[in-house]
Amino acid sequence: MPIDPAVAIGADLGVTRFEWTSNDVLLYHLALGAGADPMSTSELQYVLEDRLKVLPTFGVVAPNFRTFEPPAVTFPGIDIDLAKVLHGTQSITVHAPLPAAGQAVAHARIADVWDKGKAAVIIQEATVTTPSGTPLWTTTSSIFARGEGGFGGSRGPSNRLPEPSGDPVLELEVPTLPQQALIYRLCGDRNPLHADPAFAATAGFDRPILHGLCTYGVVCKALVDNLLDGDVARVTTFGTRFAGVLFPGEPLRIRAWRTETGYRATATAITRDDAPVLDETVLTVG
Protein backbone atom coordinates (compact mmCIF):
# COMPACT_ATOMS: atom_id res chain seq x y z
CA MET A 1 0.00 0.00 0.00
CA PRO A 2 1.49 3.39 -0.90
CA ILE A 3 1.87 5.95 1.87
CA ASP A 4 -1.11 8.28 2.21
CA PRO A 5 0.13 11.40 4.05
CA ALA A 6 -3.40 12.79 4.37
CA VAL A 7 -4.29 9.81 6.53
CA ALA A 8 -0.94 9.29 8.23
CA ILE A 9 0.03 12.77 9.42
CA GLY A 10 -1.42 13.42 12.85
CA ALA A 11 -2.77 9.90 13.18
CA ASP A 12 -3.32 8.81 16.76
CA LEU A 13 -1.37 5.62 17.45
CA GLY A 14 -3.25 5.00 20.66
CA VAL A 15 -2.32 4.56 24.27
CA THR A 16 0.14 2.06 25.69
CA ARG A 17 -0.02 1.28 29.38
CA PHE A 18 3.13 -0.35 30.70
CA GLU A 19 5.21 -0.95 33.77
CA TRP A 20 8.78 -1.84 34.51
CA THR A 21 10.83 -3.21 37.38
CA SER A 22 14.46 -2.99 38.41
CA ASN A 23 15.02 -6.31 36.60
CA ASP A 24 14.14 -4.65 33.31
CA VAL A 25 16.53 -1.76 33.99
CA LEU A 26 19.31 -4.14 34.98
CA LEU A 27 18.88 -6.15 31.79
CA TYR A 28 18.88 -2.99 29.68
CA HIS A 29 22.09 -1.73 31.27
CA LEU A 30 23.79 -5.11 30.87
CA ALA A 31 22.72 -5.17 27.21
CA LEU A 32 24.59 -1.87 26.77
CA GLY A 33 27.74 -3.41 28.26
CA ALA A 34 27.44 -2.06 31.81
CA GLY A 35 29.31 -3.96 34.48
CA ALA A 36 32.32 -4.75 32.33
CA ASP A 37 34.43 -3.91 35.38
CA PRO A 38 32.54 -5.54 38.29
CA MET A 39 34.84 -3.82 40.82
CA SER A 40 34.05 -0.32 39.55
CA THR A 41 31.81 1.74 41.81
CA SER A 42 30.56 3.74 38.85
CA GLU A 43 29.63 0.55 36.96
CA LEU A 44 27.88 -1.01 39.93
CA GLN A 45 25.32 1.83 39.99
CA TYR A 46 23.96 0.38 36.75
CA VAL A 47 23.88 -3.30 37.70
CA LEU A 48 23.00 -3.54 41.41
CA GLU A 49 19.44 -2.89 42.49
CA ASP A 50 20.33 -1.46 45.91
CA ARG A 51 22.00 1.60 44.29
CA LEU A 52 20.41 1.57 40.85
CA LYS A 53 20.47 4.72 38.71
CA VAL A 54 18.58 4.62 35.42
CA LEU A 55 20.05 5.88 32.17
CA PRO A 56 17.53 8.23 30.52
CA THR A 57 17.69 6.22 27.30
CA PHE A 58 15.80 3.42 29.08
CA GLY A 59 12.68 5.53 28.58
CA VAL A 60 12.89 4.97 24.81
CA VAL A 61 12.59 1.19 25.14
CA ALA A 62 10.44 0.93 28.27
CA PRO A 63 7.00 0.97 26.56
CA ASN A 64 7.88 -2.05 24.41
CA PHE A 65 10.25 -3.84 26.74
CA ARG A 66 8.00 -6.91 26.94
CA THR A 67 7.24 -7.06 23.22
CA PHE A 68 8.29 -10.45 21.93
CA GLU A 69 7.15 -10.33 18.29
CA PRO A 70 9.08 -8.65 15.47
CA PRO A 71 7.76 -5.11 14.90
CA ALA A 72 5.31 -4.35 12.10
CA VAL A 73 5.52 -1.02 10.29
CA THR A 74 1.78 -0.66 9.85
CA PHE A 75 0.05 2.58 10.85
CA PRO A 76 -2.92 4.55 9.51
CA GLY A 77 -1.99 5.42 5.92
CA ILE A 78 1.32 3.49 6.14
CA ASP A 79 2.20 -0.15 5.43
CA ILE A 80 5.91 -0.84 4.87
CA ASP A 81 8.05 -3.97 4.53
CA LEU A 82 10.18 -4.27 7.67
CA ALA A 83 13.26 -5.15 5.58
CA LYS A 84 13.17 -1.65 4.04
CA VAL A 85 13.24 0.20 7.34
CA LEU A 86 16.15 1.77 9.22
CA HIS A 87 16.06 3.97 12.31
CA GLY A 88 16.70 7.58 11.30
CA THR A 89 16.75 9.72 14.45
CA GLN A 90 15.91 9.37 18.12
CA SER A 91 15.62 11.76 21.03
CA ILE A 92 14.29 11.70 24.56
CA THR A 93 13.57 14.58 26.92
CA VAL A 94 13.16 13.59 30.55
CA HIS A 95 11.17 15.72 32.97
CA ALA A 96 12.68 14.07 36.06
CA PRO A 97 15.14 11.22 36.74
CA LEU A 98 13.62 7.91 35.69
CA PRO A 99 12.61 5.69 38.61
CA ALA A 100 13.97 2.15 38.84
CA ALA A 101 10.41 0.79 38.77
CA GLY A 102 7.07 2.27 37.88
CA GLN A 103 3.90 2.39 35.84
CA ALA A 104 3.22 4.75 32.94
CA VAL A 105 0.97 5.64 30.04
CA ALA A 106 2.34 6.51 26.57
CA HIS A 107 0.32 8.51 24.03
CA ALA A 108 1.82 8.23 20.52
CA ARG A 109 1.06 9.83 17.17
CA ILE A 110 2.49 10.27 13.67
CA ALA A 111 3.87 13.81 13.74
CA ASP A 112 4.85 14.02 10.06
CA VAL A 113 5.71 12.06 6.91
CA TRP A 114 8.33 13.30 4.45
CA ASP A 115 8.79 12.29 0.83
CA LYS A 116 12.51 12.14 0.06
CA GLY A 117 11.98 10.79 -3.47
CA LYS A 118 13.65 7.40 -3.15
CA ALA A 119 12.64 7.01 0.48
CA ALA A 120 10.06 8.06 3.04
CA VAL A 121 10.71 9.41 6.53
CA ILE A 122 8.09 8.85 9.21
CA ILE A 123 8.22 10.94 12.40
CA GLN A 124 6.63 9.63 15.59
CA GLU A 125 6.16 11.43 18.89
CA ALA A 126 5.16 9.97 22.24
CA THR A 127 4.43 11.60 25.58
CA VAL A 128 4.76 9.44 28.66
CA THR A 129 3.11 10.21 31.99
CA THR A 130 2.34 8.47 35.24
CA PRO A 131 -1.17 6.93 35.41
CA SER A 132 -2.25 10.10 37.27
CA GLY A 133 -0.93 12.36 34.48
CA THR A 134 2.43 13.59 35.82
CA PRO A 135 4.85 14.06 32.86
CA LEU A 136 7.76 11.60 32.83
CA TRP A 137 9.41 11.89 29.42
CA THR A 138 8.82 12.71 25.75
CA THR A 139 10.32 10.88 22.77
CA THR A 140 10.63 11.77 19.09
CA SER A 141 11.89 9.31 16.51
CA SER A 142 12.03 8.88 12.76
CA ILE A 143 12.30 5.83 10.56
CA PHE A 144 13.78 5.82 7.06
CA ALA A 145 11.92 3.57 4.61
CA ARG A 146 13.92 2.83 1.47
CA GLY A 147 11.97 2.72 -1.78
CA GLU A 148 8.84 4.18 -0.22
CA GLY A 149 9.12 7.78 -1.46
CA GLY A 150 7.47 9.31 -4.48
CA PHE A 151 4.00 9.57 -2.97
CA GLY A 152 3.77 13.33 -3.49
CA GLY A 153 4.30 14.52 0.06
CA SER A 154 6.45 17.30 1.52
CA ARG A 155 10.22 16.74 1.46
CA GLY A 156 10.46 18.11 4.97
CA PRO A 157 13.30 20.25 6.36
CA SER A 158 16.82 19.82 5.01
CA ASN A 159 18.66 21.70 7.74
CA ARG A 160 21.47 19.83 9.47
CA LEU A 161 23.47 20.78 12.52
CA PRO A 162 26.89 22.24 11.66
CA GLU A 163 29.94 20.11 12.27
CA PRO A 164 31.58 20.62 15.67
CA SER A 165 34.68 22.82 15.58
CA GLY A 166 37.86 22.77 17.61
CA ASP A 167 39.37 19.94 19.59
CA PRO A 168 37.00 17.54 21.36
CA VAL A 169 36.93 17.57 25.15
CA LEU A 170 36.55 13.79 25.11
CA GLU A 171 37.77 11.02 22.83
CA LEU A 172 37.57 7.39 23.83
CA GLU A 173 37.15 3.90 22.45
CA VAL A 174 34.26 1.73 23.62
CA PRO A 175 34.13 -2.01 22.79
CA THR A 176 31.02 -3.94 21.82
CA LEU A 177 30.49 -7.67 22.16
CA PRO A 178 30.03 -10.09 19.24
CA GLN A 179 26.82 -11.28 20.91
CA GLN A 180 25.63 -7.81 21.92
CA ALA A 181 22.69 -7.69 19.49
CA LEU A 182 21.50 -11.09 20.74
CA ILE A 183 21.48 -9.73 24.29
CA TYR A 184 19.94 -6.39 23.39
CA ARG A 185 17.03 -8.00 21.52
CA LEU A 186 15.79 -9.20 24.94
CA CYS A 187 14.97 -5.53 25.62
CA GLY A 188 12.02 -5.69 23.23
CA ASP A 189 13.31 -5.22 19.67
CA ARG A 190 13.04 -8.60 17.97
CA ASN A 191 13.67 -7.29 14.46
CA PRO A 192 15.46 -10.22 12.73
CA LEU A 193 17.76 -7.70 11.04
CA HIS A 194 19.80 -7.84 14.25
CA ALA A 195 19.93 -11.62 14.66
CA ASP A 196 19.18 -13.57 11.47
CA PRO A 197 21.94 -13.51 8.81
CA ALA A 198 19.50 -14.54 6.06
CA PHE A 199 17.11 -11.68 6.90
CA ALA A 200 20.01 -9.23 7.13
CA ALA A 201 21.04 -10.28 3.61
CA THR A 202 17.58 -9.35 2.27
CA ALA A 203 18.18 -5.85 3.70
CA GLY A 204 21.56 -5.60 1.96
CA PHE A 205 23.90 -6.49 4.85
CA ASP A 206 26.33 -9.39 4.89
CA ARG A 207 25.61 -10.00 8.58
CA PRO A 208 23.22 -8.78 11.28
CA ILE A 209 23.76 -5.23 12.48
CA LEU A 210 23.63 -3.90 16.02
CA HIS A 211 20.41 -2.17 17.03
CA GLY A 212 20.72 1.57 16.56
CA LEU A 213 19.12 2.07 19.96
CA CYS A 214 21.79 -0.12 21.53
CA THR A 215 24.51 2.15 20.13
CA TYR A 216 22.40 5.14 21.23
CA GLY A 217 22.40 3.84 24.80
CA VAL A 218 26.09 2.90 24.74
CA VAL A 219 27.06 6.42 23.68
CA CYS A 220 24.78 8.06 26.25
CA LYS A 221 26.32 5.95 29.02
CA ALA A 222 29.84 6.80 27.88
CA LEU A 223 29.07 10.53 27.90
CA VAL A 224 27.38 10.37 31.30
CA ASP A 225 30.25 8.39 32.80
CA ASN A 226 33.06 10.47 31.37
CA LEU A 227 31.58 13.98 31.26
CA LEU A 228 28.95 14.02 34.02
CA ASP A 229 30.72 11.87 36.64
CA GLY A 230 28.04 9.23 36.22
CA ASP A 231 25.25 11.57 37.30
CA VAL A 232 22.31 10.41 35.15
CA ALA A 233 20.05 13.00 36.79
CA ARG A 234 21.87 15.83 34.99
CA VAL A 235 20.66 14.70 31.56
CA THR A 236 17.62 16.55 30.25
CA THR A 237 17.71 15.62 26.55
CA PHE A 238 19.66 13.09 24.51
CA GLY A 239 19.16 12.91 20.75
CA THR A 240 21.01 11.60 17.72
CA ARG A 241 20.93 10.90 14.00
CA PHE A 242 21.79 7.35 12.94
CA ALA A 243 24.44 7.96 10.28
CA GLY A 244 25.53 4.38 9.63
CA VAL A 245 25.54 0.87 11.00
CA LEU A 246 27.68 -0.84 13.61
CA PHE A 247 28.28 -4.57 13.55
CA PRO A 248 28.34 -6.43 16.88
CA GLY A 249 31.91 -6.76 18.10
CA GLU A 250 33.14 -3.58 16.43
CA PRO A 251 34.64 -0.92 18.74
CA LEU A 252 33.26 2.62 18.71
CA ARG A 253 35.22 5.83 18.75
CA ILE A 254 33.29 8.51 20.64
CA ARG A 255 34.22 12.18 20.45
CA ALA A 256 32.49 15.03 22.30
CA TRP A 257 32.64 18.83 22.21
CA ARG A 258 31.38 21.27 24.84
CA THR A 259 28.41 23.49 23.94
CA GLU A 260 26.47 26.19 25.77
CA THR A 261 23.80 23.70 26.84
CA GLY A 262 25.83 20.52 27.18
CA TYR A 263 27.73 18.50 24.58
CA ARG A 264 27.80 17.52 20.91
CA ALA A 265 29.13 14.08 20.06
CA THR A 266 29.87 11.67 17.24
CA ALA A 267 30.43 7.93 17.16
CA THR A 268 32.37 6.10 14.44
CA ALA A 269 33.36 2.51 13.63
CA ILE A 270 37.09 2.37 14.31
CA THR A 271 37.89 -0.74 12.27
CA ARG A 272 36.14 0.66 9.17
CA ASP A 273 38.21 3.83 8.87
CA ASP A 274 36.01 5.68 11.35
CA ALA A 275 32.85 5.20 9.29
CA PRO A 276 30.05 7.35 10.80
CA VAL A 277 27.63 5.55 13.12
CA LEU A 278 25.99 8.33 15.15
CA ASP A 279 26.04 11.98 14.14
CA GLU A 280 24.41 15.22 15.28
CA THR A 281 24.32 13.75 18.77
CA VAL A 282 23.20 16.29 21.36
CA LEU A 283 23.32 15.90 25.13
CA THR A 284 21.76 18.75 27.12
CA VAL A 285 22.30 18.97 30.84
CA GLY A 286 20.45 20.64 33.67
mmCIF file of C-alpha atoms in Angstrom:
data_model
loop_
_atom_site.group_PDB
_atom_site.id
_atom_site.type_symbol
_atom_site.label_atom_id
_atom_site.label_comp_id
_atom_site.label_asym_id
_atom_site.label_seq_id
_atom_site.Cartn_x
_atom_site.Cartn_y
_atom_site.Cartn_z
ATOM 1 C CA MET A 1 0.000 0.000 0.000
ATOM 2 C CA PRO A 2 1.486 3.391 -0.895
ATOM 3 C CA ILE A 3 1.866 5.951 1.865
ATOM 4 C CA ASP A 4 -1.114 8.284 2.210
ATOM 5 C CA PRO A 5 0.129 11.398 4.049
ATOM 6 C CA ALA A 6 -3.399 12.792 4.373
ATOM 7 C CA VAL A 7 -4.294 9.805 6.526
ATOM 8 C CA ALA A 8 -0.937 9.295 8.226
ATOM 9 C CA ILE A 9 0.031 12.772 9.423
ATOM 10 C CA GLY A 10 -1.423 13.420 12.847
ATOM 11 C CA ALA A 11 -2.769 9.895 13.178
ATOM 12 C CA ASP A 12 -3.325 8.805 16.756
ATOM 13 C CA LEU A 13 -1.373 5.623 17.452
ATOM 14 C CA GLY A 14 -3.246 4.996 20.656
ATOM 15 C CA VAL A 15 -2.321 4.564 24.266
ATOM 16 C CA THR A 16 0.145 2.057 25.688
ATOM 17 C CA ARG A 17 -0.019 1.282 29.383
ATOM 18 C CA PHE A 18 3.128 -0.346 30.696
ATOM 19 C CA GLU A 19 5.206 -0.951 33.772
ATOM 20 C CA TRP A 20 8.783 -1.842 34.514
ATOM 21 C CA THR A 21 10.832 -3.214 37.379
ATOM 22 C CA SER A 22 14.458 -2.992 38.409
ATOM 23 C CA ASN A 23 15.020 -6.314 36.603
ATOM 24 C CA ASP A 24 14.143 -4.646 33.308
ATOM 25 C CA VAL A 25 16.527 -1.763 33.988
ATOM 26 C CA LEU A 26 19.315 -4.139 34.983
ATOM 27 C CA LEU A 27 18.881 -6.154 31.785
ATOM 28 C CA TYR A 28 18.877 -2.994 29.683
ATOM 29 C CA HIS A 29 22.088 -1.730 31.272
ATOM 30 C CA LEU A 30 23.787 -5.112 30.872
ATOM 31 C CA ALA A 31 22.717 -5.170 27.214
ATOM 32 C CA LEU A 32 24.591 -1.875 26.773
ATOM 33 C CA GLY A 33 27.740 -3.405 28.264
ATOM 34 C CA ALA A 34 27.439 -2.058 31.812
ATOM 35 C CA GLY A 35 29.306 -3.963 34.484
ATOM 36 C CA ALA A 36 32.323 -4.754 32.327
ATOM 37 C CA ASP A 37 34.430 -3.911 35.381
ATOM 38 C CA PRO A 38 32.543 -5.537 38.288
ATOM 39 C CA MET A 39 34.841 -3.818 40.822
ATOM 40 C CA SER A 40 34.051 -0.319 39.553
ATOM 41 C CA THR A 41 31.807 1.740 41.813
ATOM 42 C CA SER A 42 30.557 3.737 38.849
ATOM 43 C CA GLU A 43 29.632 0.554 36.962
ATOM 44 C CA LEU A 44 27.876 -1.008 39.932
ATOM 45 C CA GLN A 45 25.323 1.826 39.994
ATOM 46 C CA TYR A 46 23.955 0.377 36.747
ATOM 47 C CA VAL A 47 23.881 -3.295 37.701
ATOM 48 C CA LEU A 48 22.996 -3.543 41.409
ATOM 49 C CA GLU A 49 19.435 -2.889 42.492
ATOM 50 C CA ASP A 50 20.332 -1.463 45.913
ATOM 51 C CA ARG A 51 21.995 1.596 44.293
ATOM 52 C CA LEU A 52 20.410 1.568 40.854
ATOM 53 C CA LYS A 53 20.468 4.719 38.713
ATOM 54 C CA VAL A 54 18.576 4.619 35.419
ATOM 55 C CA LEU A 55 20.053 5.876 32.173
ATOM 56 C CA PRO A 56 17.534 8.231 30.524
ATOM 57 C CA THR A 57 17.686 6.216 27.297
ATOM 58 C CA PHE A 58 15.804 3.419 29.077
ATOM 59 C CA GLY A 59 12.684 5.528 28.577
ATOM 60 C CA VAL A 60 12.890 4.971 24.811
ATOM 61 C CA VAL A 61 12.592 1.189 25.136
ATOM 62 C CA ALA A 62 10.438 0.927 28.270
ATOM 63 C CA PRO A 63 7.003 0.975 26.559
ATOM 64 C CA ASN A 64 7.879 -2.053 24.407
ATOM 65 C CA PHE A 65 10.254 -3.841 26.745
ATOM 66 C CA ARG A 66 8.004 -6.905 26.940
ATOM 67 C CA THR A 67 7.243 -7.055 23.216
ATOM 68 C CA PHE A 68 8.287 -10.448 21.935
ATOM 69 C CA GLU A 69 7.151 -10.329 18.292
ATOM 70 C CA PRO A 70 9.083 -8.646 15.472
ATOM 71 C CA PRO A 71 7.760 -5.106 14.904
ATOM 72 C CA ALA A 72 5.310 -4.355 12.102
ATOM 73 C CA VAL A 73 5.519 -1.017 10.294
ATOM 74 C CA THR A 74 1.776 -0.657 9.849
ATOM 75 C CA PHE A 75 0.050 2.582 10.852
ATOM 76 C CA PRO A 76 -2.917 4.550 9.506
ATOM 77 C CA GLY A 77 -1.985 5.418 5.924
ATOM 78 C CA ILE A 78 1.318 3.491 6.140
ATOM 79 C CA ASP A 79 2.204 -0.150 5.433
ATOM 80 C CA ILE A 80 5.912 -0.838 4.873
ATOM 81 C CA ASP A 81 8.047 -3.969 4.527
ATOM 82 C CA LEU A 82 10.183 -4.274 7.670
ATOM 83 C CA ALA A 83 13.259 -5.152 5.583
ATOM 84 C CA LYS A 84 13.167 -1.647 4.036
ATOM 85 C CA VAL A 85 13.244 0.200 7.342
ATOM 86 C CA LEU A 86 16.149 1.768 9.219
ATOM 87 C CA HIS A 87 16.055 3.965 12.306
ATOM 88 C CA GLY A 88 16.696 7.584 11.302
ATOM 89 C CA THR A 89 16.749 9.718 14.449
ATOM 90 C CA GLN A 90 15.913 9.372 18.116
ATOM 91 C CA SER A 91 15.624 11.762 21.030
ATOM 92 C CA ILE A 92 14.288 11.695 24.562
ATOM 93 C CA THR A 93 13.569 14.579 26.923
ATOM 94 C CA VAL A 94 13.162 13.587 30.548
ATOM 95 C CA HIS A 95 11.174 15.719 32.968
ATOM 96 C CA ALA A 96 12.681 14.074 36.060
ATOM 97 C CA PRO A 97 15.135 11.222 36.740
ATOM 98 C CA LEU A 98 13.618 7.907 35.690
ATOM 99 C CA PRO A 99 12.607 5.686 38.614
ATOM 100 C CA ALA A 100 13.966 2.152 38.837
ATOM 101 C CA ALA A 101 10.410 0.789 38.767
ATOM 102 C CA GLY A 102 7.073 2.268 37.883
ATOM 103 C CA GLN A 103 3.897 2.390 35.838
ATOM 104 C CA ALA A 104 3.218 4.750 32.939
ATOM 105 C CA VAL A 105 0.968 5.641 30.038
ATOM 106 C CA ALA A 106 2.344 6.511 26.574
ATOM 107 C CA HIS A 107 0.322 8.511 24.034
ATOM 108 C CA ALA A 108 1.821 8.226 20.519
ATOM 109 C CA ARG A 109 1.063 9.834 17.174
ATOM 110 C CA ILE A 110 2.493 10.272 13.671
ATOM 111 C CA ALA A 111 3.865 13.814 13.741
ATOM 112 C CA ASP A 112 4.854 14.022 10.065
ATOM 113 C CA VAL A 113 5.706 12.065 6.912
ATOM 114 C CA TRP A 114 8.330 13.296 4.451
ATOM 115 C CA ASP A 115 8.793 12.289 0.834
ATOM 116 C CA LYS A 116 12.510 12.137 0.058
ATOM 117 C CA GLY A 117 11.984 10.795 -3.467
ATOM 118 C CA LYS A 118 13.651 7.397 -3.150
ATOM 119 C CA ALA A 119 12.636 7.007 0.483
ATOM 120 C CA ALA A 120 10.057 8.063 3.041
ATOM 121 C CA VAL A 121 10.711 9.411 6.532
ATOM 122 C CA ILE A 122 8.087 8.851 9.210
ATOM 123 C CA ILE A 123 8.219 10.941 12.401
ATOM 124 C CA GLN A 124 6.632 9.626 15.588
ATOM 125 C CA GLU A 125 6.162 11.426 18.887
ATOM 126 C CA ALA A 126 5.157 9.971 22.239
ATOM 127 C CA THR A 127 4.430 11.598 25.575
ATOM 128 C CA VAL A 128 4.757 9.441 28.662
ATOM 129 C CA THR A 129 3.105 10.210 31.992
ATOM 130 C CA THR A 130 2.335 8.474 35.236
ATOM 131 C CA PRO A 131 -1.166 6.935 35.413
ATOM 132 C CA SER A 132 -2.247 10.095 37.274
ATOM 133 C CA GLY A 133 -0.926 12.356 34.479
ATOM 134 C CA THR A 134 2.427 13.595 35.818
ATOM 135 C CA PRO A 135 4.851 14.058 32.859
ATOM 136 C CA LEU A 136 7.760 11.603 32.825
ATOM 137 C CA TRP A 137 9.406 11.895 29.421
ATOM 138 C CA THR A 138 8.817 12.706 25.747
ATOM 139 C CA THR A 139 10.320 10.884 22.765
ATOM 140 C CA THR A 140 10.634 11.772 19.095
ATOM 141 C CA SER A 141 11.888 9.311 16.507
ATOM 142 C CA SER A 142 12.032 8.884 12.764
ATOM 143 C CA ILE A 143 12.301 5.831 10.558
ATOM 144 C CA PHE A 144 13.783 5.819 7.064
ATOM 145 C CA ALA A 145 11.921 3.570 4.608
ATOM 146 C CA ARG A 146 13.921 2.833 1.475
ATOM 147 C CA GLY A 147 11.973 2.715 -1.782
ATOM 148 C CA GLU A 148 8.836 4.176 -0.222
ATOM 149 C CA GLY A 149 9.120 7.777 -1.462
ATOM 150 C CA GLY A 150 7.471 9.311 -4.478
ATOM 151 C CA PHE A 151 4.000 9.575 -2.968
ATOM 152 C CA GLY A 152 3.775 13.331 -3.492
ATOM 153 C CA GLY A 153 4.303 14.523 0.064
ATOM 154 C CA SER A 154 6.446 17.302 1.517
ATOM 155 C CA ARG A 155 10.218 16.741 1.456
ATOM 156 C CA GLY A 156 10.461 18.108 4.970
ATOM 157 C CA PRO A 157 13.304 20.251 6.364
ATOM 158 C CA SER A 158 16.816 19.824 5.013
ATOM 159 C CA ASN A 159 18.659 21.698 7.737
ATOM 160 C CA ARG A 160 21.466 19.833 9.471
ATOM 161 C CA LEU A 161 23.467 20.784 12.523
ATOM 162 C CA PRO A 162 26.887 22.239 11.660
ATOM 163 C CA GLU A 163 29.944 20.109 12.266
ATOM 164 C CA PRO A 164 31.583 20.621 15.675
ATOM 165 C CA SER A 165 34.682 22.818 15.582
ATOM 166 C CA GLY A 166 37.858 22.766 17.613
ATOM 167 C CA ASP A 167 39.373 19.936 19.589
ATOM 168 C CA PRO A 168 37.005 17.537 21.363
ATOM 169 C CA VAL A 169 36.926 17.573 25.151
ATOM 170 C CA LEU A 170 36.555 13.788 25.109
ATOM 171 C CA GLU A 171 37.774 11.021 22.833
ATOM 172 C CA LEU A 172 37.574 7.392 23.832
ATOM 173 C CA GLU A 173 37.151 3.899 22.451
ATOM 174 C CA VAL A 174 34.256 1.726 23.618
ATOM 175 C CA PRO A 175 34.126 -2.008 22.789
ATOM 176 C CA THR A 176 31.021 -3.938 21.815
ATOM 177 C CA LEU A 177 30.486 -7.674 22.163
ATOM 178 C CA PRO A 178 30.029 -10.088 19.239
ATOM 179 C CA GLN A 179 26.815 -11.279 20.911
ATOM 180 C CA GLN A 180 25.632 -7.810 21.918
ATOM 181 C CA ALA A 181 22.686 -7.694 19.486
ATOM 182 C CA LEU A 182 21.497 -11.086 20.741
ATOM 183 C CA ILE A 183 21.476 -9.730 24.293
ATOM 184 C CA TYR A 184 19.941 -6.386 23.388
ATOM 185 C CA ARG A 185 17.027 -7.996 21.522
ATOM 186 C CA LEU A 186 15.787 -9.195 24.941
ATOM 187 C CA CYS A 187 14.971 -5.534 25.624
ATOM 188 C CA GLY A 188 12.015 -5.687 23.234
ATOM 189 C CA ASP A 189 13.313 -5.217 19.673
ATOM 190 C CA ARG A 190 13.036 -8.600 17.970
ATOM 191 C CA ASN A 191 13.670 -7.288 14.457
ATOM 192 C CA PRO A 192 15.463 -10.218 12.732
ATOM 193 C CA LEU A 193 17.763 -7.699 11.037
ATOM 194 C CA HIS A 194 19.798 -7.844 14.246
ATOM 195 C CA ALA A 195 19.929 -11.616 14.662
ATOM 196 C CA ASP A 196 19.181 -13.571 11.475
ATOM 197 C CA PRO A 197 21.940 -13.511 8.807
ATOM 198 C CA ALA A 198 19.496 -14.540 6.064
ATOM 199 C CA PHE A 199 17.115 -11.684 6.902
ATOM 200 C CA ALA A 200 20.009 -9.234 7.133
ATOM 201 C CA ALA A 201 21.035 -10.282 3.608
ATOM 202 C CA THR A 202 17.580 -9.346 2.274
ATOM 203 C CA ALA A 203 18.175 -5.849 3.699
ATOM 204 C CA GLY A 204 21.565 -5.599 1.959
ATOM 205 C CA PHE A 205 23.896 -6.493 4.851
ATOM 206 C CA ASP A 206 26.327 -9.393 4.894
ATOM 207 C CA ARG A 207 25.615 -10.003 8.579
ATOM 208 C CA PRO A 208 23.223 -8.782 11.275
ATOM 209 C CA ILE A 209 23.756 -5.229 12.483
ATOM 210 C CA LEU A 210 23.629 -3.900 16.019
ATOM 211 C CA HIS A 211 20.414 -2.168 17.034
ATOM 212 C CA GLY A 212 20.725 1.566 16.556
ATOM 213 C CA LEU A 213 19.120 2.070 19.960
ATOM 214 C CA CYS A 214 21.794 -0.124 21.527
ATOM 215 C CA THR A 215 24.514 2.150 20.129
ATOM 216 C CA TYR A 216 22.402 5.135 21.230
ATOM 217 C CA GLY A 217 22.396 3.836 24.801
ATOM 218 C CA VAL A 218 26.090 2.898 24.741
ATOM 219 C CA VAL A 219 27.059 6.422 23.681
ATOM 220 C CA CYS A 220 24.778 8.060 26.245
ATOM 221 C CA LYS A 221 26.318 5.945 29.016
ATOM 222 C CA ALA A 222 29.842 6.800 27.880
ATOM 223 C CA LEU A 223 29.070 10.527 27.896
ATOM 224 C CA VAL A 224 27.384 10.371 31.297
ATOM 225 C CA ASP A 225 30.247 8.390 32.797
ATOM 226 C CA ASN A 226 33.060 10.472 31.366
ATOM 227 C CA LEU A 227 31.585 13.976 31.264
ATOM 228 C CA LEU A 228 28.953 14.020 34.022
ATOM 229 C CA ASP A 229 30.716 11.872 36.643
ATOM 230 C CA GLY A 230 28.038 9.226 36.218
ATOM 231 C CA ASP A 231 25.245 11.571 37.297
ATOM 232 C CA VAL A 232 22.309 10.410 35.151
ATOM 233 C CA ALA A 233 20.046 13.001 36.786
ATOM 234 C CA ARG A 234 21.866 15.830 34.989
ATOM 235 C CA VAL A 235 20.660 14.696 31.559
ATOM 236 C CA THR A 236 17.615 16.549 30.251
ATOM 237 C CA THR A 237 17.712 15.619 26.546
ATOM 238 C CA PHE A 238 19.657 13.089 24.511
ATOM 239 C CA GLY A 239 19.163 12.911 20.749
ATOM 240 C CA THR A 240 21.011 11.602 17.722
ATOM 241 C CA ARG A 241 20.926 10.901 14.005
ATOM 242 C CA PHE A 242 21.791 7.354 12.944
ATOM 243 C CA ALA A 243 24.436 7.959 10.280
ATOM 244 C CA GLY A 244 25.535 4.378 9.626
ATOM 245 C CA VAL A 245 25.544 0.866 10.998
ATOM 246 C CA LEU A 246 27.684 -0.842 13.608
ATOM 247 C CA PHE A 247 28.278 -4.568 13.549
ATOM 248 C CA PRO A 248 28.342 -6.430 16.879
ATOM 249 C CA GLY A 249 31.907 -6.761 18.101
ATOM 250 C CA GLU A 250 33.142 -3.579 16.434
ATOM 251 C CA PRO A 251 34.635 -0.921 18.737
ATOM 252 C CA LEU A 252 33.258 2.616 18.714
ATOM 253 C CA ARG A 253 35.219 5.830 18.755
ATOM 254 C CA ILE A 254 33.291 8.507 20.639
ATOM 255 C CA ARG A 255 34.218 12.182 20.454
ATOM 256 C CA ALA A 256 32.485 15.025 22.302
ATOM 257 C CA TRP A 257 32.637 18.834 22.206
ATOM 258 C CA ARG A 258 31.376 21.266 24.840
ATOM 259 C CA THR A 259 28.411 23.492 23.942
ATOM 260 C CA GLU A 260 26.470 26.193 25.765
ATOM 261 C CA THR A 261 23.805 23.698 26.836
ATOM 262 C CA GLY A 262 25.831 20.517 27.184
ATOM 263 C CA TYR A 263 27.726 18.499 24.584
ATOM 264 C CA ARG A 264 27.796 17.517 20.913
ATOM 265 C CA ALA A 265 29.135 14.084 20.059
ATOM 266 C CA THR A 266 29.875 11.673 17.240
ATOM 267 C CA ALA A 267 30.434 7.927 17.155
ATOM 268 C CA THR A 268 32.370 6.095 14.442
ATOM 269 C CA ALA A 269 33.364 2.511 13.634
ATOM 270 C CA ILE A 270 37.094 2.372 14.314
ATOM 271 C CA THR A 271 37.895 -0.738 12.272
ATOM 272 C CA ARG A 272 36.138 0.655 9.168
ATOM 273 C CA ASP A 273 38.212 3.828 8.872
ATOM 274 C CA ASP A 274 36.011 5.676 11.351
ATOM 275 C CA ALA A 275 32.845 5.201 9.291
ATOM 276 C CA PRO A 276 30.048 7.346 10.801
ATOM 277 C CA VAL A 277 27.630 5.546 13.120
ATOM 278 C CA LEU A 278 25.988 8.326 15.152
ATOM 279 C CA ASP A 279 26.041 11.984 14.138
ATOM 280 C CA GLU A 280 24.406 15.224 15.275
ATOM 281 C CA THR A 281 24.318 13.747 18.767
ATOM 282 C CA VAL A 282 23.196 16.288 21.363
ATOM 283 C CA LEU A 283 23.319 15.898 25.130
ATOM 284 C CA THR A 284 21.757 18.747 27.122
ATOM 285 C CA VAL A 285 22.302 18.971 30.841
ATOM 286 C CA GLY A 286 20.453 20.639 33.665
#
